[in-house]
């Protein structure tokens, strides 16, 4: 194996773990109310801004040690983005629970336009950035070349794994997770059994947004720059990851994210960087044609 | 459910208002209040204050209103989605009989008193009418959410530019060819996806629109990349509208012995475009009364029932998808010839969203509504340039509010009922 392949593998795993985190938001919402939350990509974008704001404000108060800054940024971003998720669901989706099938989708597109434009108007259209937080890297010699793994990338992979473990714990072991799973399986039955399904749906949006926020902080740490349009492309890619893994399935979203990230990184390393987005979107179309239920998903059953 | 006429609970409204204000503070506070300046920031908390205040007052008023008996009626109308199509009595005569000829007369008379600026604005409006009509077939009638409509529009526009550049084809040959090309692209995209659950189509078309734009942007050798390509102007039976014709031909104004007028090109484009819009309106009007049009609407309302009745849902959806795509292709040709050049910047997701906003505002499936909405949404921003920054925000709010308030659009679709013939045994 040569150095470029390994290097792209590392890049792909980093990117893929973040795609997986965002894909969780899509897959959970789809699982519970059966709609594609188009605004989720924008939630990620908002969280990138929130992360930069938190870092700037903490820097202003003289907090510069990496663990403190990252802890503060993560807590702030996840909480505020969670509130965003809650508010979005309340405004744009909850009144449409019994509406036509197209209505929530169009409302979601509207919400996504609102968020983009709102951030653009309040923060300006220019690109924003954060300073490098974690410097240095590991160098591994492979053959005649070498592979560079920055500490940021290691941190991202570790944080993504931690986030996914925390989520798995919430879903599998807690009362809230049990309510989520019950609502996902049969909303009406869950309601009969005394679960406040409206509240559970709100929680799902908050959890999805929080995972998106974690992804937003991590991607911002890695690339350092973002703008108000950043959520669009990443949103479609994370959705691709969710479909690849089987929409509605949590492990599927994580697996799909990793596969998509690695495939994309290898494509840009070996073929062409300009067409890496085209590659991902084509992948989405191909998956939908040949395996619409994804890798870990169940085949779709149409209910009357 | 009977509407209970309980007294108004101000305490509840106050709590609602405070909760909404708290959420607004958390949501707006950081993004609006702390504006990033490089790695630094400056504070603008006055803006946050105003926004939170507006939210609190709005929520309070809404909460109070919903507690009144009138509010309860409004609330109940949201609970149940309004039925599909209104049916009018068989002998109903629409007032449109009188309005439509007047509109056509206005449109015919329009070029005689319009200046160039007004003409170009109206041409743009008509192009969006065409786009809106095309998407209305897909979204409004067939109920398929197509978020990459701009992709077919781009295929039409680049079809003209590339046909001219590489094949030497002009406006008139590319007009049908682009429509066929766009329809073919629609078939390639739609055939695999339409077999599946409707929501996937939305995201696949979203990806498709982006793929088309990225290819146009990156394939420098063929598409000219971000710089774009030039597109030919229309000709009148081979006569050009330029001051001097190329290759020793005769320009239009010399052939007819009139003085040269730079507006002639736009006048001609307007005339052709207007005829095409009328034709598309007529075709759509007829289609909705034919079995295939009925099948679109039936599939939109209940897919499972339709399949049980033996409708081939893939073919029916595909026909709507291709027809919409070809309309967008035609609109693209007009756009290219009107602008004189095309570049990828004209085909962003925002365009798709704008066309979707036209269809949403105009009413799903309503033709006249789409025509009005297309003009309102494209001409109004031209007139209100100072609001240009808020345009996208308004579109977004429009989509959300329309979906909550009237998901089937402002203008309700009505259909004239059929009376059984007298003297026939039931």
XYZ file of C-alpha atoms in Angstrom:
730
model
C 0.000 0.000 0.000
C 1.345 3.398 -0.835
C 1.309 6.547 1.196
C -1.350 8.408 -0.752
C -3.822 5.596 -0.327
C -3.285 5.490 3.432
C -3.345 9.251 3.716
C -6.668 9.410 1.882
C -7.920 6.571 4.043
C -7.250 8.667 7.149
C -8.829 11.736 5.558
C -11.789 9.646 4.499
C -12.307 8.161 7.951
C -12.213 11.621 9.496
C -14.670 13.023 7.014
C -16.790 9.890 7.128
C -17.160 9.873 10.893
C -18.497 13.414 10.643
C -20.861 12.472 7.792
C -22.073 9.671 10.018
C -22.854 12.096 12.833
C -24.939 14.282 10.533
C -26.560 11.267 8.910
C -27.864 10.262 12.337
C -30.071 13.356 12.313
C -31.579 12.394 8.969
C -32.042 8.786 9.813
C -33.647 9.330 13.232
C -36.139 11.855 11.908
C -36.933 9.678 8.935
C -37.376 6.687 11.177
C -39.793 8.425 13.494
C -41.960 10.578 11.245
C -41.015 9.344 7.794
C -39.926 12.656 6.345
C -36.626 13.959 5.009
C -35.569 16.881 7.151
C -34.010 19.046 4.473
C -33.159 21.719 7.003
C -30.750 19.401 8.809
C -27.802 20.456 6.646
C -28.508 24.056 7.655
C -28.564 23.022 11.306
C -25.025 21.787 10.835
C -24.117 25.121 9.196
C -25.599 27.080 12.107
C -23.605 24.961 14.535
C -20.391 25.775 12.674
C -21.119 29.477 13.221
C -21.984 28.843 16.861
C -18.693 27.013 17.340
C -16.723 29.891 15.847
C -18.624 32.360 18.029
C -17.949 30.313 21.141
C -14.253 30.065 20.331
C -14.047 33.800 19.660
C -15.863 34.702 22.874
C -13.800 32.273 24.957
C -10.645 33.680 23.386
C -11.809 37.167 24.318
C -12.067 36.132 27.962
C -8.571 34.709 27.826
C -9.405 31.023 27.755
C -6.847 29.465 25.440
C -6.099 25.981 26.736
C -7.417 23.474 24.210
C -9.397 21.181 26.537
C -11.234 24.065 28.179
C -12.020 25.827 24.903
C -13.207 22.671 23.202
C -15.304 21.637 26.193
C -16.950 25.043 26.428
C -17.502 25.204 22.675
C -19.006 21.735 22.541
C -21.407 22.330 25.420
C -22.492 25.731 24.114
C -22.892 24.599 20.517
C -24.727 21.395 21.330
C -27.179 23.108 23.679
C -27.965 26.025 21.374
C -28.194 23.843 18.276
C -30.488 21.508 20.169
C -32.779 24.469 20.806
C -32.595 25.220 17.092
C -33.722 21.677 16.350
C -36.597 22.056 18.794
C -37.681 25.397 17.358
C -37.495 24.188 13.758
C -39.659 21.202 14.531
C -42.173 23.322 16.405
C -42.506 25.961 13.708
C -42.161 24.105 10.445
C -43.134 20.484 10.995
C -45.432 20.079 13.969
C -48.401 21.946 12.460
C -48.101 19.699 9.404
C -48.422 16.322 11.128
C -51.759 15.575 9.434
C -51.211 17.489 6.229
C -50.562 16.272 2.700
C -47.450 14.229 2.026
C -45.660 17.017 0.165
C -46.341 19.738 2.715
C -43.610 18.899 5.268
C -41.029 18.495 2.522
C -41.775 21.906 1.048
C -41.907 23.414 4.513
C -38.479 21.901 5.195
C -37.081 23.449 2.028
C -38.530 26.764 3.159
C -36.953 26.355 6.588
C -33.618 25.620 4.990
C -33.838 28.793 2.873
C -34.807 30.778 5.972
C -31.838 29.501 7.980
C -29.369 30.136 5.157
C -30.565 33.635 4.545
C -30.922 34.459 8.217
C -27.319 33.525 8.893
C -26.179 35.380 5.799
C -28.048 38.515 6.832
C -26.871 38.504 10.426
C -23.276 37.328 9.948
C -22.492 38.580 6.448
C -21.896 36.609 3.276
C -18.122 36.375 3.616
C -16.290 33.237 4.604
C -15.658 32.827 8.302
C -12.926 30.964 10.042
C -11.412 29.885 13.329
C -7.741 29.783 14.331
C -5.956 26.431 14.430
C -6.691 24.994 17.835
C -4.616 21.850 17.961
C -1.253 21.861 16.261
C 1.139 19.086 15.448
C 0.751 15.686 13.908
C 1.884 12.096 13.895
C 4.156 11.058 11.056
C 4.224 7.442 10.034
C 6.708 6.200 7.475
C 5.151 3.917 4.931
C 7.423 2.571 2.204
C 9.236 5.543 0.756
C 6.508 8.064 1.580
C 4.933 9.003 4.869
C 1.464 9.486 6.234
C 0.571 12.518 8.274
C -2.163 12.274 10.854
C -2.834 15.614 12.464
C -3.884 15.610 16.103
C -7.042 17.389 14.996
C -8.003 14.379 12.888
C -7.313 11.993 15.759
C -9.420 14.173 18.028
C -12.239 14.238 15.479
C -12.326 10.462 15.140
C -12.216 10.030 18.914
C -14.943 12.606 19.511
C -17.157 11.137 16.790
C -16.810 7.667 18.312
C -17.594 9.085 21.753
C -20.662 10.859 20.358
C -21.924 7.719 18.677
C -21.367 5.646 21.820
C -23.261 8.193 23.885
C -26.118 8.116 21.419
C -26.200 4.328 21.365
C -26.350 4.374 25.147
C -29.233 6.853 25.136
C -31.194 4.896 22.560
C -30.559 1.429 23.973
C -30.430 1.933 27.737
C -32.449 4.945 28.814
C -36.157 5.501 29.235
C -36.056 8.228 26.581
C -34.440 5.838 24.124
C -37.087 3.240 24.808
C -39.793 5.799 24.127
C -38.048 6.772 20.891
C -37.855 3.192 19.727
C -41.471 2.540 20.631
C -42.635 5.629 18.756
C -40.567 4.646 15.766
C -42.113 1.194 15.624
C -45.714 2.264 15.933
C -46.635 5.806 16.776
C -50.306 5.189 17.418
C -49.654 2.219 19.691
C -47.037 4.183 21.609
C -49.582 6.944 22.094
C -52.128 4.476 23.408
C -49.556 3.205 25.883
C -49.204 6.675 27.327
C -46.157 8.001 25.545
C -46.366 11.656 24.628
C -45.302 11.085 21.032
C -45.226 14.780 20.159
C -42.659 15.273 22.879
C -40.678 12.236 21.726
C -40.573 13.656 18.203
C -39.289 16.924 19.643
C -36.585 15.015 21.527
C -35.583 13.226 18.340
C -35.120 16.548 16.586
C -33.076 17.828 19.510
C -30.886 14.714 19.527
C -30.423 14.895 15.762
C -29.514 18.567 15.951
C -27.059 17.891 18.791
C -25.304 15.246 16.721
C -25.221 17.735 13.844
C -23.731 20.277 16.252
C -20.984 17.870 17.278
C -20.251 17.340 13.584
C -20.263 21.095 13.011
C -17.676 21.704 15.733
C -15.486 18.860 14.463
C -15.568 19.860 10.786
C -14.869 23.458 11.704
C -11.853 22.308 13.720
C -10.565 20.385 10.714
C -11.130 22.823 7.847
C -11.107 26.078 9.775
C -13.393 27.868 7.295
C -17.088 27.804 6.466
C -19.786 30.029 5.028
C -23.560 30.263 5.136
C -23.863 27.939 2.148
C -21.823 25.136 3.727
C -24.819 23.143 4.917
C -26.249 22.433 1.497
C -23.593 20.119 0.044
C -22.794 18.445 3.367
C -26.501 17.953 3.959
C -26.956 16.040 0.700
C -23.837 13.997 1.385
C -24.918 13.074 4.883
C -28.285 12.089 3.483
C -26.457 9.919 0.957
C -24.653 8.321 3.881
C -27.958 7.700 5.646
C -29.455 6.093 2.540
C -26.299 4.064 1.941
C -26.481 2.594 5.417
C -30.214 2.079 5.224
C -32.404 4.985 6.257
C -33.965 4.539 9.665
C -31.061 2.472 10.970
C -28.616 4.107 13.408
C -25.633 1.778 12.904
C -26.386 2.072 9.202
C -25.970 5.842 9.303
C -22.582 5.542 10.972
C -21.426 2.803 8.595
C -22.770 4.680 5.578
C -20.956 7.819 6.669
C -17.639 6.019 6.997
C -18.017 4.267 3.635
C -19.029 7.450 1.864
C -16.194 9.445 3.439
C -13.571 6.869 2.489
C -14.963 6.421 -1.034
C -15.008 10.151 -1.598
C -11.500 10.670 -0.256
C -10.123 7.835 -2.374
C -11.897 9.210 -5.417
C -10.420 12.651 -4.950
C -6.997 11.144 -4.265
C -6.968 8.888 -7.297
C -9.194 10.473 -9.902
C -10.158 14.087 -9.556
C -10.980 16.552 -6.811
C -13.278 18.703 -8.956
C -15.733 15.895 -9.431
C -15.818 14.500 -5.903
C -19.272 15.965 -5.240
C -20.521 14.594 -8.553
C -19.142 11.225 -7.471
C -21.019 11.299 -4.166
C -24.310 12.313 -5.757
C -23.950 9.671 -8.455
C -23.332 7.161 -5.703
C -26.623 8.231 -4.118
C -28.515 7.653 -7.364
C -26.844 4.282 -7.896
C -27.638 3.085 -4.364
C -31.248 4.090 -4.793
C -31.441 2.173 -8.048
C -29.772 -1.024 -6.955
C -30.289 -1.244 -3.219
C -32.866 1.289 -2.047
C -33.077 -0.255 1.411
C -29.361 0.411 1.944
C -26.799 -1.827 3.575
C -28.440 -2.384 6.952
C -31.982 -1.237 6.286
C -35.079 -3.332 6.008
C -36.902 -3.500 2.663
C -39.653 -0.958 2.413
C -43.163 -2.209 2.942
C -46.004 -0.082 1.677
C -48.801 0.056 4.177
C -52.327 1.021 3.320
C -65.803 18.553 18.189
C -67.851 21.374 19.680
C -66.023 24.601 20.231
C -65.997 25.320 23.922
C -66.530 28.967 24.709
C -64.300 29.173 27.729
C -62.988 32.472 28.974
C -59.640 33.734 27.810
C -56.749 32.581 29.943
C -54.267 35.450 29.975
C -51.877 33.630 32.264
C -51.461 30.836 29.720
C -50.773 33.362 26.971
C -48.178 35.077 29.139
C -46.431 31.775 29.821
C -46.487 30.941 26.105
C -45.068 34.333 25.335
C -42.250 34.064 27.879
C -41.336 30.569 26.692
C -41.238 31.716 23.076
C -39.134 34.703 24.090
C -36.699 32.480 25.958
C -36.287 30.182 22.980
C -35.921 33.168 20.675
C -33.231 34.556 22.970
C -31.240 31.322 22.848
C -31.745 30.937 19.099
C -31.130 34.513 18.001
C -28.761 35.575 20.759
C -25.470 34.116 19.541
C -25.992 34.264 15.771
C -27.558 37.715 15.560
C -25.954 39.272 18.613
C -22.333 38.207 18.151
C -21.091 39.082 14.676
C -17.813 37.441 13.732
C -15.060 39.735 12.493
C -12.179 37.538 11.472
C -11.209 35.731 14.658
C -12.738 38.568 16.660
C -16.335 39.656 17.116
C -18.499 42.624 17.906
C -21.719 42.694 19.837
C -25.050 43.792 18.420
C -27.484 42.954 21.165
C -29.974 45.649 20.188
C -30.963 43.580 17.153
C -31.513 40.542 19.383
C -33.657 42.603 21.717
C -35.934 43.724 18.926
C -36.281 40.230 17.494
C -37.072 38.694 20.882
C -39.593 41.446 21.547
C -41.300 40.841 18.210
C -41.425 37.096 18.875
C -42.860 37.599 22.366
C -45.517 40.054 21.265
C -46.378 37.885 18.271
C -46.665 34.750 20.375
C -48.780 36.553 22.958
C -51.147 37.862 20.315
C -51.342 34.474 18.622
C -51.987 32.725 21.900
C -54.762 35.150 22.778
C -56.305 34.893 19.338
C -56.348 31.111 19.358
C -58.280 31.168 22.620
C -61.123 33.178 21.168
C -63.948 31.336 19.461
C -62.833 32.660 16.092
C -59.341 31.332 16.757
C -60.733 27.918 17.612
C -62.442 27.811 14.234
C -59.161 28.704 12.524
C -57.353 26.078 14.567
C -59.836 23.429 13.564
C -59.474 24.256 9.899
C -55.754 23.460 10.253
C -56.404 20.116 11.872
C -58.035 18.566 8.840
C -56.419 18.948 5.420
C -58.856 20.509 3.000
C -60.225 18.123 0.416
C -58.548 17.765 -2.948
C -60.540 19.457 -5.650
C -63.697 21.512 -5.452
C -66.446 20.411 -7.784
C -68.636 23.078 -9.337
C -72.141 22.550 -10.713
C -72.200 21.300 -14.316
C -73.611 24.476 -15.781
C -71.078 26.708 -14.023
C -69.563 29.330 -16.288
C -66.223 30.587 -15.087
C -65.549 34.284 -15.013
C -62.228 33.447 -16.638
C -64.095 33.409 -19.956
C -64.030 37.191 -19.801
C -60.744 37.711 -18.039
C -58.589 35.523 -20.281
C -59.292 37.302 -23.603
C -58.669 40.635 -21.894
C -55.320 39.363 -20.603
C -54.380 38.091 -24.059
C -55.316 41.452 -25.607
C -53.234 43.227 -22.968
C -50.301 40.975 -23.746
C -50.628 41.638 -27.477
C -50.867 45.394 -26.968
C -48.064 45.429 -24.406
C -45.033 45.688 -26.765
C -46.424 48.824 -28.390
C -46.066 50.915 -25.277
C -43.273 49.110 -23.433
C -39.701 50.314 -23.252
C -36.769 47.929 -23.425
C -36.412 47.541 -19.661
C -40.054 46.668 -19.168
C -39.889 44.286 -22.102
C -36.933 42.389 -20.653
C -38.603 42.181 -17.263
C -41.759 40.753 -18.795
C -39.751 38.274 -20.898
C -38.097 37.059 -17.723
C -41.520 36.841 -16.087
C -42.824 34.750 -18.983
C -39.807 32.435 -18.777
C -40.677 31.825 -15.147
C -44.308 31.291 -16.091
C -43.077 28.535 -18.383
C -40.896 27.074 -15.636
C -43.718 27.331 -13.135
C -46.112 25.575 -15.496
C -43.598 22.801 -16.049
C -42.945 22.271 -12.359
C -46.647 22.562 -11.670
C -47.237 19.452 -13.744
C -44.619 17.586 -11.719
C -45.298 18.903 -8.209
C -48.835 20.181 -8.437
C -50.536 17.586 -10.579
C -48.458 14.469 -10.119
C -47.356 15.224 -6.554
C -43.661 14.514 -7.184
C -41.312 16.895 -5.421
C -38.627 17.860 -7.932
C -35.890 19.960 -6.356
C -33.513 19.790 -9.302
C -35.796 21.397 -11.822
C -33.081 23.891 -12.595
C -31.044 20.993 -14.016
C -33.461 20.597 -16.928
C -33.554 24.354 -17.349
C -29.762 24.309 -17.612
C -29.893 21.453 -20.116
C -32.174 23.549 -22.317
C -30.039 26.677 -22.042
C -26.735 24.894 -22.570
C -28.376 22.834 -25.298
C -28.869 26.004 -27.317
C -25.382 27.319 -26.589
C -23.650 24.023 -27.306
C -25.777 23.178 -30.322
C -24.800 26.523 -31.789
C -21.140 26.180 -30.881
C -20.513 22.598 -31.927
C -23.258 21.682 -34.378
C -24.089 25.037 -35.898
C -27.759 24.694 -34.964
C -29.779 27.816 -34.372
C -32.617 28.815 -32.085
C -35.369 27.143 -34.052
C -33.749 23.747 -34.372
C -32.643 23.713 -30.761
C -36.065 24.678 -29.411
C -37.589 21.229 -29.999
C -34.260 19.429 -29.636
C -33.632 20.923 -26.201
C -37.104 19.933 -25.105
C -36.443 16.363 -26.233
C -33.008 16.398 -24.617
C -34.399 17.601 -21.288
C -37.220 15.060 -21.432
C -34.693 12.327 -22.120
C -32.600 13.408 -19.143
C -35.791 13.374 -17.089
C -36.491 9.835 -18.216
C -32.987 8.633 -17.354
C -33.232 10.189 -13.908
C -36.845 9.445 -13.232
C -37.201 5.870 -14.362
C -35.164 4.242 -11.600
C -36.218 6.640 -8.859
C -39.931 6.839 -9.549
C -40.383 3.203 -8.647
C -39.585 4.061 -5.054
C -41.083 6.052 -2.243
C -41.794 9.631 -3.296
C -39.461 11.323 -0.834
C -36.367 9.839 -2.406
C -37.176 11.625 -5.633
C -36.774 14.973 -3.884
C -33.242 14.310 -2.737
C -32.167 12.569 -5.947
C -33.358 15.477 -8.050
C -31.636 17.839 -5.622
C -28.413 15.937 -6.248
C -29.079 15.881 -9.985
C -29.457 19.659 -10.203
C -26.178 20.040 -8.350
C -24.418 17.458 -10.577
C -25.467 19.342 -13.704
C -24.197 22.619 -12.271
C -20.902 21.091 -11.131
C -20.292 19.488 -14.513
C -21.054 22.750 -16.301
C -18.692 24.508 -13.926
C -15.818 22.044 -14.133
C -15.800 20.702 -17.677
C -13.848 23.642 -19.039
C -13.072 22.149 -22.442
C -16.709 21.723 -23.440
C -18.833 24.097 -21.410
C -16.436 26.978 -20.947
C -16.508 26.564 -17.170
C -17.570 29.483 -14.990
C -17.151 31.900 -17.901
C -20.040 30.316 -19.744
C -20.788 30.249 -23.452
C -22.494 32.583 -25.853
C -25.922 31.736 -27.159
C -27.372 32.776 -30.519
C -30.241 35.209 -30.938
C -33.419 33.964 -32.589
C -33.894 34.481 -36.308
C -37.008 35.153 -38.368
C -36.927 32.644 -41.250
C -33.166 33.037 -41.376
C -33.196 36.827 -41.015
C -31.103 38.112 -38.129
C -32.032 40.895 -35.755
C -28.547 42.370 -35.501
C -27.600 45.661 -37.144
C -25.295 43.777 -39.522
C -26.007 40.173 -40.434
C -23.225 37.628 -40.319
C -21.880 35.881 -43.452
C -23.303 38.438 -45.821
C -26.956 37.720 -44.967
C -29.647 40.351 -44.804
C -30.732 41.550 -41.378
C -34.419 41.710 -40.560
C -34.743 45.482 -40.691
C -33.110 45.783 -44.136
C -35.255 43.017 -45.582
C -38.452 44.725 -44.508
C -37.110 48.175 -45.167
C -37.636 49.521 -41.657
C -35.133 51.436 -39.568
C -32.924 49.469 -37.195
C -34.235 49.072 -33.669
C -32.202 47.236 -31.017
C -35.475 46.255 -29.339
C -36.509 44.125 -32.285
C -34.729 41.064 -30.923
C -36.575 41.348 -27.626
C -39.872 42.062 -29.335
C -39.486 38.950 -31.406
C -38.418 36.849 -28.402
C -41.413 38.182 -26.514
C -43.787 37.287 -29.334
C -42.463 33.757 -29.728
C -42.309 33.207 -25.987
C -45.853 34.449 -25.566
C -47.112 32.044 -28.220
C -45.215 29.182 -26.586
C -46.696 30.034 -23.179
C -50.173 30.073 -24.692
C -49.498 26.732 -26.355
C -48.231 25.183 -23.108
C -51.242 26.573 -21.251
C -53.542 25.009 -23.811
C -51.739 21.659 -23.763
C -51.860 21.600 -19.980
C -55.510 22.553 -19.980
C -56.287 19.655 -22.303
C -54.036 17.198 -20.498
C -55.769 17.689 -17.177
C -58.992 16.606 -18.859
C -57.465 13.565 -20.514
C -57.040 10.179 -18.829
C -53.349 10.761 -18.212
C -54.016 14.043 -16.427
C -56.685 12.446 -14.285
C -54.260 9.635 -13.547
C -51.632 12.130 -12.313
C -54.029 13.665 -9.869
C -55.371 10.323 -8.760
C -51.850 9.084 -8.082
C -51.106 12.209 -6.093
C -54.101 11.632 -3.878
C -53.766 7.896 -3.287
C -51.062 5.853 -4.901
C -52.043 2.515 -3.456
C -55.646 2.794 -4.594
C -54.472 3.718 -8.084
C -52.175 0.753 -8.320
C -54.957 -1.481 -7.141
C -57.066 -0.105 -9.994
C -54.411 -1.188 -12.446
C -52.645 2.099 -13.210
C -49.005 1.710 -14.116
C -47.738 4.185 -11.562
C -44.189 4.345 -12.955
C -45.265 5.232 -16.476
C -47.850 7.747 -15.326
C -45.365 9.495 -13.053
C -42.678 9.318 -15.696
C -44.916 11.026 -18.248
C -45.490 13.918 -15.851
C -41.814 14.102 -14.963
C -40.718 14.132 -18.617
C -43.332 16.642 -19.653
C -42.225 18.974 -16.862
C -38.597 18.498 -17.819
C -39.229 19.296 -21.473
C -41.070 22.486 -20.512
C -38.044 23.496 -18.473
C -35.844 22.715 -21.468
C -37.882 25.079 -23.642
C -37.702 27.754 -20.951
C -33.932 27.249 -20.868
C -33.629 27.902 -24.605
C -35.545 31.138 -24.221
C -33.441 32.139 -21.250
C -30.211 31.545 -23.174
C -31.323 33.451 -26.231
C -32.686 36.294 -24.106
C -29.460 36.656 -22.154
C -27.194 36.051 -25.120
C -24.921 33.889 -23.006
C -25.179 31.224 -20.348
C -23.047 30.415 -17.328
C -23.439 27.991 -14.427
C -24.189 30.789 -11.949
C -27.707 31.058 -13.392
C -28.549 27.492 -12.438
C -28.062 27.269 -8.690
C -30.363 25.611 -6.200
C -31.851 29.020 -5.521
C -33.511 28.939 -8.944
C -35.120 25.605 -8.143
C -36.350 27.041 -4.865
C -37.743 30.097 -6.635
C -39.665 27.952 -9.118
C -40.933 25.818 -6.266
C -42.046 28.969 -4.455
C -43.971 29.985 -7.578
C -45.789 26.662 -7.658
C -46.442 26.691 -3.918
C -47.803 30.214 -3.924
C -49.810 29.720 -7.085
C -51.469 26.626 -5.801
C -50.627 23.047 -6.551
C -52.120 22.255 -9.901
C -53.782 25.614 -10.477
C -52.735 27.080 -13.809
C -53.893 30.639 -13.438
C -52.411 30.822 -9.953
C -49.010 29.785 -11.226
C -49.076 32.432 -13.944
C -49.887 35.140 -11.421
C -47.373 33.856 -8.878
C -44.612 33.699 -11.487
C -45.115 37.354 -12.300
C -45.440 38.399 -8.694
C -42.274 36.584 -7.597
C -40.098 37.613 -10.531
C -41.323 41.086 -11.360
C -41.803 42.307 -7.798
C -38.104 41.885 -6.855
C -37.194 43.911 -9.940
C -39.375 46.744 -8.725
C -38.402 46.448 -5.039
C -34.655 46.306 -5.357
C -34.068 47.558 -1.828
C -35.526 44.326 -0.458
C -33.224 42.201 -2.597
C -31.278 40.979 0.439
C -34.419 39.691 2.086
C -35.746 37.939 -0.991
C -34.623 34.422 -0.102
C -35.744 34.878 3.486
C -39.183 35.895 2.266
C -39.371 32.899 -0.072
C -38.550 30.596 2.814
C -41.117 32.171 5.106
C -43.617 32.069 2.257
C -43.108 28.325 1.784
C -43.457 27.489 5.480
C -46.465 29.753 6.030
C -48.219 28.554 2.899
C -47.735 24.923 3.877
C -49.201 25.564 7.323
C -51.946 27.875 6.198
C -53.043 26.620 2.786
C -51.019 23.632 1.610
C -52.924 23.518 -1.650
C -52.181 27.078 -2.603
C -54.063 30.343 -2.530
C -56.286 29.530 -5.463
C -58.326 26.432 -4.985
C -58.540 24.085 -7.922
C -62.099 23.736 -9.084
C -63.442 21.393 -11.636
C -66.751 21.580 -13.380
C -68.879 18.583 -12.601
C -70.504 16.351 -15.163
C -74.291 16.139 -15.244
C -75.888 12.857 -16.216
C -77.780 13.190 -19.474
C -81.504 13.424 -19.104
C -83.619 10.549 -20.313
C -80.969 7.923 -19.712
C -81.820 5.167 -17.286
C -79.545 5.281 -14.263
